[in-house]
Short mmCIF file of C-alpha atoms in Angstrom, two decimals:
data_model
loop_
_atom_site.label_atom_id
_atom_site.label_comp_id
_atom_site.label_asym_id
_atom_site.label_seq_id
_atom_site.Cartn_x
_atom_site.Cartn_y
_atom_site.Cartn_z
CA MET J 224 4.41 -38.46 9.82
CA LYS J 225 5.23 -42.23 9.15
CA ARG J 226 3.73 -44.47 6.72
CA ILE J 227 3.14 -47.74 8.31
CA LEU J 228 1.66 -50.88 7.04
CA VAL J 229 -0.67 -53.06 9.31
CA VAL J 230 -0.90 -56.35 10.06
CA ASP J 231 -3.31 -58.11 12.07
CA ASP J 232 -5.45 -61.04 11.16
CA ALA J 233 -8.57 -59.50 12.84
CA GLY J 234 -9.84 -57.33 11.22
CA PHE J 235 -11.61 -55.12 13.84
CA MET J 236 -7.43 -54.66 15.10
CA ARG J 237 -6.33 -53.57 11.87
CA ALA J 238 -9.15 -51.19 11.94
CA SER J 239 -8.57 -49.65 15.38
CA LEU J 240 -4.50 -49.63 14.36
CA LYS J 241 -5.08 -47.35 11.36
CA MET J 242 -7.93 -45.42 13.37
CA MET J 243 -5.38 -44.54 16.67
CA LEU J 244 -2.43 -43.86 13.55
CA GLU J 245 -4.42 -41.76 11.95
CA ARG J 246 -5.38 -39.56 14.48
CA HIS J 247 -1.72 -38.71 15.46
CA GLY J 248 -1.23 -37.56 11.56
CA HIS J 249 -0.07 -40.93 10.32
CA GLN J 250 -0.62 -42.41 7.06
CA VAL J 251 -1.57 -46.18 7.44
CA VAL J 252 -0.54 -47.13 3.87
CA GLY J 253 -1.85 -50.46 3.49
CA GLU J 254 -2.88 -53.68 5.65
CA ALA J 255 -2.77 -57.05 5.40
CA GLU J 256 -4.47 -60.42 6.86
CA ASN J 257 -1.13 -62.79 6.89
CA GLY J 258 2.38 -63.00 7.45
CA LEU J 259 3.04 -63.78 3.50
CA VAL J 260 0.62 -60.93 2.17
CA ALA J 261 2.50 -58.95 4.63
CA VAL J 262 5.62 -59.42 2.86
CA THR J 263 4.16 -59.28 -0.55
CA LYS J 264 2.68 -56.06 0.59
CA TYR J 265 6.00 -54.59 2.32
CA LYS J 266 7.65 -55.48 -1.20
CA GLU J 267 5.26 -53.38 -2.64
CA ILE J 268 4.79 -50.35 -0.39
CA ARG J 269 7.90 -50.02 1.31
CA PRO J 270 6.75 -48.74 4.04
CA ASP J 271 8.64 -47.11 6.68
CA ILE J 272 7.17 -48.97 9.56
CA VAL J 273 5.07 -52.25 9.98
CA THR J 274 2.95 -53.17 12.93
CA MET J 275 2.98 -57.03 12.73
CA ASP J 276 0.77 -59.18 14.98
CA ILE J 277 2.78 -62.85 16.09
CA THR J 278 0.08 -65.20 15.72
CA MET J 279 -1.98 -65.44 12.68
CA PRO J 280 -2.55 -68.08 9.49
CA VAL J 281 -0.56 -69.02 6.64
CA CYS J 282 2.50 -67.14 7.88
CA ASP J 283 2.62 -66.21 11.17
CA GLY J 284 4.67 -62.38 12.58
CA ILE J 285 7.99 -64.43 13.43
CA LYS J 286 8.65 -65.44 9.49
CA ALA J 287 7.66 -62.95 8.22
CA VAL J 288 9.87 -60.21 9.60
CA LYS J 289 12.85 -62.34 9.01
CA MET J 290 11.68 -62.27 5.37
CA ILE J 291 11.21 -59.23 5.63
CA LYS J 292 14.64 -58.63 7.28
CA GLU J 293 16.43 -60.69 3.88
CA PHE J 294 15.00 -58.28 1.78
CA ASP J 295 15.33 -55.32 3.37
CA PRO J 296 17.88 -55.30 6.48
CA ASP J 297 16.98 -51.85 7.51
CA ALA J 298 12.85 -52.93 7.75
CA LYS J 299 11.47 -51.37 10.89
CA VAL J 300 8.75 -53.37 12.43
CA ILE J 301 6.66 -53.78 15.96
CA MET J 302 5.44 -56.42 17.34
CA ILE J 303 2.33 -56.99 18.42
CA SER J 304 1.80 -59.67 20.78
CA SER J 305 -1.26 -61.02 22.92
CA MET J 306 -0.47 -61.44 27.14
CA GLY J 307 0.40 -64.70 27.25
CA GLN J 308 2.42 -64.68 23.70
CA GLU J 309 5.46 -62.86 25.78
CA CYS J 310 7.92 -65.98 24.99
CA PHE J 311 7.02 -65.29 21.11
CA VAL J 312 8.63 -61.62 21.21
CA ARG J 313 11.97 -63.04 22.09
CA ASP J 314 12.13 -64.73 19.15
CA ALA J 315 10.69 -61.82 17.24
CA ILE J 316 13.57 -59.74 18.42
CA LEU J 317 15.79 -61.76 17.39
CA ALA J 318 14.06 -62.29 13.95
CA GLY J 319 15.06 -58.43 13.81
CA ALA J 320 12.05 -56.62 15.13
CA LYS J 321 12.90 -53.42 16.88
CA GLY J 322 10.21 -53.51 19.59
CA PHE J 323 7.17 -54.79 20.67
CA ILE J 324 3.13 -53.90 21.94
CA VAL J 325 1.50 -55.92 24.69
CA LYS J 326 -2.41 -56.34 23.97
CA PRO J 327 -4.85 -55.62 24.95
CA PHE J 328 -3.01 -51.43 24.30
CA LYS J 329 -3.36 -48.04 25.41
CA GLU J 330 -3.32 -45.56 22.32
CA ASP J 331 -0.87 -43.83 24.40
CA TYR J 332 2.26 -46.89 23.82
CA VAL J 333 1.46 -46.61 20.88
CA ILE J 334 2.05 -43.30 19.42
CA GLN J 335 5.24 -43.51 21.69
CA ALA J 336 6.70 -47.02 19.84
CA ILE J 337 6.16 -45.70 16.65
CA GLU J 338 7.79 -42.29 16.77
CA LYS J 339 10.69 -44.08 18.63
CA LEU J 340 11.22 -45.71 14.99
#
């Protein structure tokens, strides 16, 4: 079982990911609607894994990954990207993300990505 922080500006997406993850025995220990909230919650909760949307208001996912990695170089972050944002995924990986999931995603792919880490 992994302890996971789910970060996405869309509430329905957070809820969808939470249901998928919990159905497979993982624990969602926190949710955040933007990158700044994600960084704060990461520092408080210290989850095993973060799922991070790229495009969000206030602070995008790439900036948030950089801030989390500065705080904890061992942080495990999986980026989540819409089809048209794949160019940003490279930047996210360079920032320290351990992988990426493309929206719309299949449940099996999400679980495989989580369980690889």
